CSV table of C-alpha atoms and ligand atoms in Angstrom, one decimal:
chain,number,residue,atom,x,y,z
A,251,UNK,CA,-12.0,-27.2,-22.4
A,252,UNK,CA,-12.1,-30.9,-23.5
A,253,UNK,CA,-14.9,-32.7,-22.6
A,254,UNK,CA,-12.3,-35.6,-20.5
A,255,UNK,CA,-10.7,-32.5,-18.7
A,256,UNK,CA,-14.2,-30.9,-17.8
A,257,UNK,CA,-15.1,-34.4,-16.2
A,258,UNK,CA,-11.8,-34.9,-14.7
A,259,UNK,CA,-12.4,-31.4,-13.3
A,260,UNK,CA,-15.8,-32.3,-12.0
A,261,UNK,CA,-14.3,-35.4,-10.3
A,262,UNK,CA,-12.4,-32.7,-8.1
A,263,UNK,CA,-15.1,-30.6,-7.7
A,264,UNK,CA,-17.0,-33.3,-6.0
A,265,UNK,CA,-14.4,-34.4,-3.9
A,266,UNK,CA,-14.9,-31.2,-1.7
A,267,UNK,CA,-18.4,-30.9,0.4
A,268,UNK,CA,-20.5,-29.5,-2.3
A,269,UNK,CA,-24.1,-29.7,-2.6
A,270,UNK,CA,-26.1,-30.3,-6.3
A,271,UNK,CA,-25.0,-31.3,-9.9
A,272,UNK,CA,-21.9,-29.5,-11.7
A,273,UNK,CA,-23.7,-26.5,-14.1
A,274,UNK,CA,-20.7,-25.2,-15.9
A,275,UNK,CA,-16.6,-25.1,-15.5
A,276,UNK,CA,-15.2,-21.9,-16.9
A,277,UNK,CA,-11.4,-20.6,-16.8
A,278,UNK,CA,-11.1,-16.8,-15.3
A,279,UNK,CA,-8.8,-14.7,-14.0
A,280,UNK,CA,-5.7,-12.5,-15.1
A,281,UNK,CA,-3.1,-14.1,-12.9
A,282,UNK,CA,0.1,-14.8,-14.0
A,283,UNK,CA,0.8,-18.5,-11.7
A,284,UNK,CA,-2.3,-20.2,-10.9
A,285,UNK,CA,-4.6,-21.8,-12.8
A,286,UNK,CA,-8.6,-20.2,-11.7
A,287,UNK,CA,-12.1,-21.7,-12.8
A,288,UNK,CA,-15.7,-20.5,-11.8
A,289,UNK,CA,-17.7,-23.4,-11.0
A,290,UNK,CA,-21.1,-23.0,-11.3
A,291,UNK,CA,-23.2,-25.4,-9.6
A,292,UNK,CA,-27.2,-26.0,-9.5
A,293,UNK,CA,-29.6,-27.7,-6.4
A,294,UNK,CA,-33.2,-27.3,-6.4
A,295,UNK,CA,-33.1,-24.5,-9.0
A,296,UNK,CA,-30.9,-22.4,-7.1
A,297,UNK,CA,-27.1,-21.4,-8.6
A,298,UNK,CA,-24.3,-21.4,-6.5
A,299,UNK,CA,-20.9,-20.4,-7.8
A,300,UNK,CA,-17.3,-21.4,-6.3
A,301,UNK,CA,-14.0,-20.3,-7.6
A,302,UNK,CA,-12.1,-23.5,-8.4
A,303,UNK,CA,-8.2,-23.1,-8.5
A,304,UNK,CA,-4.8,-25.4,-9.5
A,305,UNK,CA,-2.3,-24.4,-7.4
A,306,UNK,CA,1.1,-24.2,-9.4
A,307,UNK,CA,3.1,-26.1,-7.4
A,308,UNK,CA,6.4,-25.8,-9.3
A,309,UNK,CA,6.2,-21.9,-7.8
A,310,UNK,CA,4.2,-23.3,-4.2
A,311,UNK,CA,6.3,-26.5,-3.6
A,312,UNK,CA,4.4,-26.8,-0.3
A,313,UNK,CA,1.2,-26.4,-0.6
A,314,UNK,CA,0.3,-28.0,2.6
A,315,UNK,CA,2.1,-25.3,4.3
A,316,UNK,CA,0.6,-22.5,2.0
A,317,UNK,CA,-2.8,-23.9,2.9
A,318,UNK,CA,-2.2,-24.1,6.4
A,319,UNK,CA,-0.7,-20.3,6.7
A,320,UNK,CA,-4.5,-19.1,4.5
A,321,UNK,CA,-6.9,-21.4,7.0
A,322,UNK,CA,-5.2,-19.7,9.8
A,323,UNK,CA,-5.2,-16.1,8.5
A,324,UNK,CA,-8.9,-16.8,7.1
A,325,UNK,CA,-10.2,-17.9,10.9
A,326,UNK,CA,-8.2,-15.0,12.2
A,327,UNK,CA,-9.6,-12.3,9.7
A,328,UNK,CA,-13.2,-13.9,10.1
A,329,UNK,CA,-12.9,-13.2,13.8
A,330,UNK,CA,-12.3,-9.6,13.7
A,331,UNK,CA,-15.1,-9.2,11.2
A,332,UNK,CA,-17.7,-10.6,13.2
A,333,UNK,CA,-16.3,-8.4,16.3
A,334,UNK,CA,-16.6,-5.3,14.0
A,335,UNK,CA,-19.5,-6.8,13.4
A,336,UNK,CA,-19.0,-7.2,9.3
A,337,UNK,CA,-19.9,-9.5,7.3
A,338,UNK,CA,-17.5,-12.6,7.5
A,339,UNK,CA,-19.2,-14.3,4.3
A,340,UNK,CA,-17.5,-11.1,1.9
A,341,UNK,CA,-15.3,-9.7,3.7
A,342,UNK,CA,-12.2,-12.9,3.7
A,343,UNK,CA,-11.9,-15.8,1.7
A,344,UNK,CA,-13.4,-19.3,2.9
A,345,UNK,CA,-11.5,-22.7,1.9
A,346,UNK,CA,-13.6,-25.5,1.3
A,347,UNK,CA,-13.0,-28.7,3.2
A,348,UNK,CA,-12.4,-32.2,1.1
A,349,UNK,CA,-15.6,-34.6,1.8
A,350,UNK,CA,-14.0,-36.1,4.9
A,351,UNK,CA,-13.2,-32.9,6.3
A,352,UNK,CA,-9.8,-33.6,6.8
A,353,UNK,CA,-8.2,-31.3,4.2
A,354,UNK,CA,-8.6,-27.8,2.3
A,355,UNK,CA,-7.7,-29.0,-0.9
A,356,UNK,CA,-7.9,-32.0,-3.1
A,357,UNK,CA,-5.0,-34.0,-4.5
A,358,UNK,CA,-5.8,-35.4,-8.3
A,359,UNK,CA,-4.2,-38.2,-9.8
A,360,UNK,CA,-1.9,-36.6,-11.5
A,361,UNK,CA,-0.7,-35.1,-8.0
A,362,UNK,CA,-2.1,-31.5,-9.0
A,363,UNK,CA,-3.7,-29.6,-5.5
A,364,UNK,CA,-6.9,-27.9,-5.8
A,365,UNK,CA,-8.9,-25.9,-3.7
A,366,UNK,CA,-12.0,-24.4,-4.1
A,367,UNK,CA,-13.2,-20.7,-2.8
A,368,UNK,CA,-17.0,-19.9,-2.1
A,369,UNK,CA,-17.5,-17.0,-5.7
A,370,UNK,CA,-17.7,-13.4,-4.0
A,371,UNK,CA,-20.7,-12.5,-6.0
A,372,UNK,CA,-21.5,-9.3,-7.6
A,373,UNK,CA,-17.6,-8.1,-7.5
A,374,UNK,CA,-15.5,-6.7,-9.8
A,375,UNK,CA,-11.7,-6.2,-10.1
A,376,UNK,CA,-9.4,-4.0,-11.7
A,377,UNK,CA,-6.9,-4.5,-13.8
A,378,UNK,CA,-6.4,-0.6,-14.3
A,379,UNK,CA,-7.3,2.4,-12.9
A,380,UNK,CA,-8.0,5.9,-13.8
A,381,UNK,CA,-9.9,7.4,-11.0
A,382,UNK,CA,-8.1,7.8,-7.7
A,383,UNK,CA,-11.5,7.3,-5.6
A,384,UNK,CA,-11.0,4.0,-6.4
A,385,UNK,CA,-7.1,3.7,-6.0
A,386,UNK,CA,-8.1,5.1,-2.7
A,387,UNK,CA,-10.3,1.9,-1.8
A,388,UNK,CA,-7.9,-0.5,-2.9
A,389,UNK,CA,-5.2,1.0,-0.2
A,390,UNK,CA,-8.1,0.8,1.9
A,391,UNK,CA,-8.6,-2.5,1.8
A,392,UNK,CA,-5.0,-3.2,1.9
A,393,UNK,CA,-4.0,-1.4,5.1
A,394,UNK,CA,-6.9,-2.7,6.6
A,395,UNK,CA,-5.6,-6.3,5.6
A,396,UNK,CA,-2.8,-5.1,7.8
A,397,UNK,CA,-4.0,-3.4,10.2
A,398,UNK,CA,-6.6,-7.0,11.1
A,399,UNK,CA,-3.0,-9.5,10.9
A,400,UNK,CA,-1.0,-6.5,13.2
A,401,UNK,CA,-1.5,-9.1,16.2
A,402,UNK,CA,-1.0,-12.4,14.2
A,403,UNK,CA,2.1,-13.9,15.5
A,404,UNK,CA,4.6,-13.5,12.4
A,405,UNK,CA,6.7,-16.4,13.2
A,406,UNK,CA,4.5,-19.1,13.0
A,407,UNK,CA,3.5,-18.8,9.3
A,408,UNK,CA,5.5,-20.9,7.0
A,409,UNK,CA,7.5,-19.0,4.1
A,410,UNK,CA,5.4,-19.8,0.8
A,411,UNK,CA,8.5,-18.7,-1.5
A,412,UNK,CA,11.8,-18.0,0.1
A,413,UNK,CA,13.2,-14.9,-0.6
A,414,UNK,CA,10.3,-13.3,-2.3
A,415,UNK,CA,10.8,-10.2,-1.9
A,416,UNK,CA,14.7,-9.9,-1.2
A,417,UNK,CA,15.4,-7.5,-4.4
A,418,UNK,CA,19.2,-8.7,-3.8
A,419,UNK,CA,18.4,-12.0,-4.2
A,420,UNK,CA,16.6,-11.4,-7.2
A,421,UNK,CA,19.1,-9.5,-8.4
A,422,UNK,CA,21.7,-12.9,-8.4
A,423,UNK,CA,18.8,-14.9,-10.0
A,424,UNK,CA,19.4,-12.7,-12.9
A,425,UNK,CA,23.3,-12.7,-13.0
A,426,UNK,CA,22.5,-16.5,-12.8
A,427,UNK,CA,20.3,-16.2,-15.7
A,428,UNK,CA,22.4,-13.6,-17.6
A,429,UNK,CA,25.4,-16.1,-17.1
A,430,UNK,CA,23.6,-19.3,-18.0
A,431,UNK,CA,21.6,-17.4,-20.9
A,432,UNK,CA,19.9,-21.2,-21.8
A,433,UNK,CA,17.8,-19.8,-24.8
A,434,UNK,CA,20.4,-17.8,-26.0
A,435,UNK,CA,18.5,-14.3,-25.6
A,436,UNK,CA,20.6,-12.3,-23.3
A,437,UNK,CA,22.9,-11.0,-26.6
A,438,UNK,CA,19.0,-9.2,-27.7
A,439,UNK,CA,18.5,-7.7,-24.3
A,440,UNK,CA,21.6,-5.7,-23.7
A,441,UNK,CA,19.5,-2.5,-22.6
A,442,UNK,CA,17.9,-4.1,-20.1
A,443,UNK,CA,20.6,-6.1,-18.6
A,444,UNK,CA,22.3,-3.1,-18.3
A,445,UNK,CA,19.7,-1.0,-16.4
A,446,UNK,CA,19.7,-3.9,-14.0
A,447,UNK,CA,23.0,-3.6,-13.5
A,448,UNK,CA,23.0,0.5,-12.4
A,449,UNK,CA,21.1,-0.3,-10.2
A,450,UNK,CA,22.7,-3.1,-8.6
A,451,UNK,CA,23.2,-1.3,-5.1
A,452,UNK,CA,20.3,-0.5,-4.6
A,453,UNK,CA,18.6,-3.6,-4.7
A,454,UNK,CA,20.4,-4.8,-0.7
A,455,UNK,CA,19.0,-1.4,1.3
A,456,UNK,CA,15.5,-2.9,2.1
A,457,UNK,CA,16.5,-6.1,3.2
A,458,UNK,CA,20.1,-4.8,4.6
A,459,UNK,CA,17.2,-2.3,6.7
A,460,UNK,CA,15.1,-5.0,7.6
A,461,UNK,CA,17.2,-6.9,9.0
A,462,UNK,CA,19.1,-4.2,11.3
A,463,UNK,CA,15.7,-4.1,12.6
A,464,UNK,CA,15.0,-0.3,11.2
A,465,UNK,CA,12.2,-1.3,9.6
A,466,UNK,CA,9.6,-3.7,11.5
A,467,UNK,CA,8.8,-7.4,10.1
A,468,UNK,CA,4.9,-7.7,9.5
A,469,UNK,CA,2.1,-10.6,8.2
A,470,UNK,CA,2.2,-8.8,5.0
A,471,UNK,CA,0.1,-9.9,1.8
A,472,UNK,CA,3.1,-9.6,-0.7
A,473,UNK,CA,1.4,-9.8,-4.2
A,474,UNK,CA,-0.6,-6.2,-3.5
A,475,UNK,CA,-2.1,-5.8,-7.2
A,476,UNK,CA,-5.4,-4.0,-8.0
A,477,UNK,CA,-6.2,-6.9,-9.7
A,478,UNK,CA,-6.2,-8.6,-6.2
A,479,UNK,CA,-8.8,-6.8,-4.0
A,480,UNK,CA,-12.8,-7.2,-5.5
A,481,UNK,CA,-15.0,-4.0,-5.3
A,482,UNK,CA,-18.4,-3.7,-5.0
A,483,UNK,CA,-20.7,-2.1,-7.5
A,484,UNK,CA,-19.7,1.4,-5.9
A,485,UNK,CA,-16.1,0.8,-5.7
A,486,UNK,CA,-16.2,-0.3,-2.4
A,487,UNK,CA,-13.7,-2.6,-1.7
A,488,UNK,CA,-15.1,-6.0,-0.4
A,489,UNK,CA,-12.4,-8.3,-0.1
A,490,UNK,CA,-8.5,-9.1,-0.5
A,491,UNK,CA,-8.1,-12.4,-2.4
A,492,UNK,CA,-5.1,-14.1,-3.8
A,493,UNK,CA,-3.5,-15.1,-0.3
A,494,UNK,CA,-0.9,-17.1,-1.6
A,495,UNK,CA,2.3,-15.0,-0.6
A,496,UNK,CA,1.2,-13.9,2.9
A,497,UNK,CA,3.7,-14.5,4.8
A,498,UNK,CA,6.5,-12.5,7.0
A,499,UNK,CA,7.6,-9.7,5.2
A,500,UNK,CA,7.3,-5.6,5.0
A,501,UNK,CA,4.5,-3.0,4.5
A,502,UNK,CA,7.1,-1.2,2.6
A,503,UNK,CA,7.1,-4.3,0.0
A,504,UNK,CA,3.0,-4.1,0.0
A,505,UNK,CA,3.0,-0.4,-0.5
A,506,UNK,CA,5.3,-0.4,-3.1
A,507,UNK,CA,3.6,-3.3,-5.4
A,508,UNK,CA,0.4,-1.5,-5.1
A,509,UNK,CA,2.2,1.5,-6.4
A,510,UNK,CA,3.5,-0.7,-9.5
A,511,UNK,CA,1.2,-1.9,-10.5
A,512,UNK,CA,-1.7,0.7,-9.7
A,513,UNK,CA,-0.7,3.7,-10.0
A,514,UNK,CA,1.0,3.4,-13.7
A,515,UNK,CA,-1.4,5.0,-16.3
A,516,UNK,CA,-1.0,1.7,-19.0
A,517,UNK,CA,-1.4,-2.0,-18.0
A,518,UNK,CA,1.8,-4.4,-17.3
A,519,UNK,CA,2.3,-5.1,-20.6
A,520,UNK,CA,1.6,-2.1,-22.6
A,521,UNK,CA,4.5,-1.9,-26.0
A,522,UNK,CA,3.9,1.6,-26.1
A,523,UNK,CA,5.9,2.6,-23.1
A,524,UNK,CA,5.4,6.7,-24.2
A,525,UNK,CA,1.9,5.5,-22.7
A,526,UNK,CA,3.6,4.4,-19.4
A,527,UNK,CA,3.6,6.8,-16.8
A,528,UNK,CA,3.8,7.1,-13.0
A,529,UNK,CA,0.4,8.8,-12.5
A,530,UNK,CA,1.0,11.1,-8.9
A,531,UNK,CA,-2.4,11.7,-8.2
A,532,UNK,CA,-3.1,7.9,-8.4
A,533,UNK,CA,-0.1,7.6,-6.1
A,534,UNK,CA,-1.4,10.4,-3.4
A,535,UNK,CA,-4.9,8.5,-3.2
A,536,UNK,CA,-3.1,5.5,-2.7
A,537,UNK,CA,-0.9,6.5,0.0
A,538,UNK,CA,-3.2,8.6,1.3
A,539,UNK,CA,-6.0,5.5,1.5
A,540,UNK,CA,-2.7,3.1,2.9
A,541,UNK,CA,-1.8,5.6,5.7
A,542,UNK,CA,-5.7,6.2,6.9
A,543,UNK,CA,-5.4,2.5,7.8
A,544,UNK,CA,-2.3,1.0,8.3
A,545,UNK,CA,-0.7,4.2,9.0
A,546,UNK,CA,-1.5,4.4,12.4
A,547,UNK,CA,0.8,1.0,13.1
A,548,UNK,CA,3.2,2.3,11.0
A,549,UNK,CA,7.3,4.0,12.2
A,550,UNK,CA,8.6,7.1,10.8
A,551,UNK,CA,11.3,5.9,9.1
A,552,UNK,CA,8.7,3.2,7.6
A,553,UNK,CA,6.8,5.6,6.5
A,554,UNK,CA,9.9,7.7,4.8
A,555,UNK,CA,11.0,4.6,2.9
A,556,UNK,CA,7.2,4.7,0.9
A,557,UNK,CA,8.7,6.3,-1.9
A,558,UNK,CA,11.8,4.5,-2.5
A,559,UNK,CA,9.9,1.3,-1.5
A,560,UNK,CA,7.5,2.0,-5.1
A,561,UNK,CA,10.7,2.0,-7.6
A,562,UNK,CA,12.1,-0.9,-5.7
A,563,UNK,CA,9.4,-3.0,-5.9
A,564,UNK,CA,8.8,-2.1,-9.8
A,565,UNK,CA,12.7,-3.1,-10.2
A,566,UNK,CA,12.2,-6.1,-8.4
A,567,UNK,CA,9.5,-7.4,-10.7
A,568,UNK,CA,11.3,-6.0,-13.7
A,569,UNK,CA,13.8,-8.2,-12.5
A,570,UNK,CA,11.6,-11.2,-12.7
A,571,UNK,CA,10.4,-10.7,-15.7
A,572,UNK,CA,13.4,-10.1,-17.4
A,573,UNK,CA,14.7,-13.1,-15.8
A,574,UNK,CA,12.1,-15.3,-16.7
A,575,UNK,CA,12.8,-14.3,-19.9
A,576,UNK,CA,16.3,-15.0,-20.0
A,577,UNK,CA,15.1,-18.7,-18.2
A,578,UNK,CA,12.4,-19.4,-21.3
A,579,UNK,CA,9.8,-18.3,-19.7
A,580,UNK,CA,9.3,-20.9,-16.8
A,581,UNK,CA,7.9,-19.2,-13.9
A,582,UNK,CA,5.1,-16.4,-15.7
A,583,UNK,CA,2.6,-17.6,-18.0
A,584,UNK,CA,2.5,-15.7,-21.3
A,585,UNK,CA,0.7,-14.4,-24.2
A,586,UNK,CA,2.8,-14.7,-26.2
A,587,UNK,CA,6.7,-15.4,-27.0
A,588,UNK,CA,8.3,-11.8,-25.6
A,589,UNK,CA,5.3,-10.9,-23.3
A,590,UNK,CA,8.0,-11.3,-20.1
A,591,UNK,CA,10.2,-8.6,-22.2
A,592,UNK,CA,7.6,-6.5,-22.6
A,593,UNK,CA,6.7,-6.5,-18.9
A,594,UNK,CA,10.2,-5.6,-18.3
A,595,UNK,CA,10.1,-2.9,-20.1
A,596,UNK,CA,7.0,-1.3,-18.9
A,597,UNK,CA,8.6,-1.8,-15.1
A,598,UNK,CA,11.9,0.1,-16.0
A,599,UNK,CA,10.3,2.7,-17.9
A,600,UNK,CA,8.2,3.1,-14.7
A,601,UNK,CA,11.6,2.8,-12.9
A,602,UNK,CA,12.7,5.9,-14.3
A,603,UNK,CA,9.2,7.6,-13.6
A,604,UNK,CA,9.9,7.2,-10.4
A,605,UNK,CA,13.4,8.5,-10.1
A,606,UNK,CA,12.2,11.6,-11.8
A,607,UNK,CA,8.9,11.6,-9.6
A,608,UNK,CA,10.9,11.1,-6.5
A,609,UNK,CA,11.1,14.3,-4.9
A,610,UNK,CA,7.2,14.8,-5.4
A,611,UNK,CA,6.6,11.6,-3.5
A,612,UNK,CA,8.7,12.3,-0.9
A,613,UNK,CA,6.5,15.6,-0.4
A,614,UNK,CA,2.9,14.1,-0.9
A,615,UNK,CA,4.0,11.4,1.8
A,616,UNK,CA,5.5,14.5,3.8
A,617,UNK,CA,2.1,16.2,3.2
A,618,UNK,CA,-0.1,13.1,4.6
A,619,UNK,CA,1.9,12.3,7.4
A,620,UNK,CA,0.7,16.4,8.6
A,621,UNK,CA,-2.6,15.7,7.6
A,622,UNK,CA,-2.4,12.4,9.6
A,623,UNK,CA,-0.8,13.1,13.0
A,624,UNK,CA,-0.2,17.5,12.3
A,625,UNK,CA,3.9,16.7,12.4
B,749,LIG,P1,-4.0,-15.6,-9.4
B,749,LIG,O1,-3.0,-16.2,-8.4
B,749,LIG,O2,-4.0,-16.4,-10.6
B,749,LIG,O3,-3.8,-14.2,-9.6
B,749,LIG,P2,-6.4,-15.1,-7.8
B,749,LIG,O4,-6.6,-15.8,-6.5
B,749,LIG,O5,-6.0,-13.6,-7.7
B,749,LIG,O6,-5.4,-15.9,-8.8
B,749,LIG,O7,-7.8,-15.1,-8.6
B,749,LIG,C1,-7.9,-14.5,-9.9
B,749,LIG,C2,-9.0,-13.5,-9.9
B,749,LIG,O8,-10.2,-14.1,-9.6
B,749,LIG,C3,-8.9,-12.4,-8.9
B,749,LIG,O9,-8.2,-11.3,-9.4
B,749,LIG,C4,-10.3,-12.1,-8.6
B,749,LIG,O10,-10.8,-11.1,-9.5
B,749,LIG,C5,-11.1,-13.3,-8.8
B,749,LIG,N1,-11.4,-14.1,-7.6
B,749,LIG,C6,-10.6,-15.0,-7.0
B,749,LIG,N2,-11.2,-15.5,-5.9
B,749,LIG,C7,-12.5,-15.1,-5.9
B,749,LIG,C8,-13.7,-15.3,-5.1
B,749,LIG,N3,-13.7,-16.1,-4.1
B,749,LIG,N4,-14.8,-14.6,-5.5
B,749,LIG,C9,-14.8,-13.8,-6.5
B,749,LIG,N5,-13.8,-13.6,-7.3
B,749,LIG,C10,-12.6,-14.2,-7.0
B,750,LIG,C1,2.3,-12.8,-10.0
B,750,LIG,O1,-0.3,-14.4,-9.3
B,750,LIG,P1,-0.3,-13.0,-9.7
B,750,LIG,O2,-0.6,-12.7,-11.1
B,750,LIG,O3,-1.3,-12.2,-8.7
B,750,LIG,C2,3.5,-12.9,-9.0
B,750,LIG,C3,3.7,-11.5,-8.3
B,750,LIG,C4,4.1,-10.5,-9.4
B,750,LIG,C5,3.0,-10.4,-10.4
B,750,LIG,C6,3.3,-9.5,-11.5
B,750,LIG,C7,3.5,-15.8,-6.6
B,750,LIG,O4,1.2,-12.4,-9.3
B,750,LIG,O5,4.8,-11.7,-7.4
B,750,LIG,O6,4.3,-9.2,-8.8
B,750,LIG,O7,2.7,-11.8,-10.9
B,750,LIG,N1,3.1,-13.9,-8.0
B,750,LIG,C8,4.0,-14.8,-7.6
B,750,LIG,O8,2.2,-9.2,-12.2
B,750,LIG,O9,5.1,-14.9,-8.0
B,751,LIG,MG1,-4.3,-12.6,-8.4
């Protein structure tokens, strides 16, 4: 980091109510929209560290609204840690307020909003996962994220993206795209576009559900990667983070991101799809960790859609990628030039894993639901 940025950075910093002298600025973080930085500041001898982030607000083009819907959700979390009697400090994430105390975030010159996050120390998170202990956490966690916003009134969060999870509408962002084909790389991609295009229909049946009220609207978290809860040194989980995307939406579109992303034997971008696999007994723990908690709260036919709910939401973000691709790469950050290809590819190889996996979901989740209620 240039010197000029690191002080520009450090202007932020102490612009929020922070105690002692800036130590160190460093970028972190695997995400894919926000920009993340662990500051590390000093008083008296003692080190404190605070996770700094930009918030991309060409993806978040509120942010006041997205910073309102994680103050309330925080305060609400925090409340039924303390009457659990938890630990509020770990267990949810705490916004910083500005020095005046009138805002959570800080607006730069350049117009850029940051916020800053007390570090969760001694945490680590996951990228991958081999061992489905630890799968089983992560559900854990996320069920119990849930299960704690299952009486937060739904309709008084504001949308942070519109139509986030609507495959259908994704599904026209990419006939747009195909259509438009601005960098001229749709002619390359004819494989893909056409696997998009089979399954077309599909892409409607959990919103066309949702909204014949078969399946219930939630406070859901929405961006459910492994990559997204932090576990202690035993693999406990500690704490959901990235609460960007919470917002009214489904446990089936929670579920099934965790299942995308976490339960695949290779990471997101792996060019070797023969490595790329839809690993079942990562799936079971998973399901079987999601059901303990959120199950409970959960309807039958909910709980049937699991399956189904896994391939679409690895279509859906196929769908993105290949999108962004098509667009030039606007929305993802990259690696590298065909890195959003690449992440296609790995989600509709796993597509296919689950069509040929289906029947064996459908029986683990048969399988839980007797060990959870004996139907
Ligand atoms: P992105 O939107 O870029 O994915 P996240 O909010 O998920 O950003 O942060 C990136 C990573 O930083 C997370 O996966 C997590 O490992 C870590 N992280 C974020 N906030 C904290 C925190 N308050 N304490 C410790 N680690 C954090
Ligand atoms: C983005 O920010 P990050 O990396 O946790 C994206 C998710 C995608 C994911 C794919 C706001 O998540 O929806 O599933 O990349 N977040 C947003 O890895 O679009
Ligand atoms: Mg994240």
């Amino acid at each position: 980091m240039s010197q000029l940025i690191e002080q520009q950075m450090e202007s932020v910093v102490f612009r929020f109510r922070v105690k002692g002298k800036v130590k160190s600025i460093q970028a972190f973080g695997n995400g894919h929209i926000n920009r993340s930085y662990i500051v590390t500041m000093v008083e008296g001898g003692e080190e404190k560290r605070y996770t700094l982030q930009q918030i991309n607000t060409s993806v978040f083009r509120n942010p006041d609204e997205l910073m309102e819907n994680i103050q309330s959700i925080t305060a609400h979390i925090r409340r039924k840690l303390r009457e659990e009697g938890k630990d509020p400090e770990r267990g949810t994430l705490h916004m910083m307020s500005d020095r005046a105390g009138e805002h959570r975030y800080v607006k730069d010159a350049y117009g850029s909003y940051w916020r800053m996050y007390p570090f969760i120390d001694d945490c680590i998170s996951y990228d991958i996962v081999d061992c489905p202990d630890v799968f089983r956490n992560a559900a854990r966690a996320f069920g119990t994220f849930q299960a704690q916003l299952a009486d937060y009134p739904a309709y008084t969060l504001n949308e942070t993206i519109p139509h986030f999870h609507d495959t259908g509408s994704r599904y026209m962002d990419f006939e747009a795209a195909v259509a438009r084909d601005l960098v001229g790389r749709a002619e390359s991609v004819q494989e893909e576009i056409a696997f998009v295009r089979a399954h077309r229909k599909e892409t409607y049946l959990i919103q066309n559900a949702i909204i014949a009220g078969e399946i219930p609207v939630r406070v859901t978290h929405n961006d459910t990667k492994l990559n997204n809860v932090l576990m202690d040194k035993e693999n406990n989980a500690v704490c959901v983070v990235d609460l960007d995307t919470v917002m009214p939406g489904s446990a089936l579109y929670d579920f099934g991101d965790s299942i995308r992303f976490g339960a695949s034997t290779a990471l997101e971008d792996e060019e070797d799809l023969s490595k790329v696999q839809l690993d079942l007994e990562l799936f079971e723990a998973f399901a079987d960790g999601y059901l303990e908690t959120a199950g409970p709260a959960m309807t039958t036919k909910e709980i049937e859609w699991l399956p189904f709910a896994a391939k679409m939401m690895t279509l859906e973000c196929g769908i993105r990628f290949l999108t962004d691709y098509l667009n030039g790469d606007t929305y993802f950050k990259i690696a590298h030039a065909e890195h959003n290809l690449v992440r296609a590819r790995t989600q509709f190889k796993l597509v296919q894993e689950d069509e040929d996996k289906m029947e064996e979901m459908q029986a683990i989740i048969r399988a839980l639901v007797h060990k959870y209620t004996g139907k």
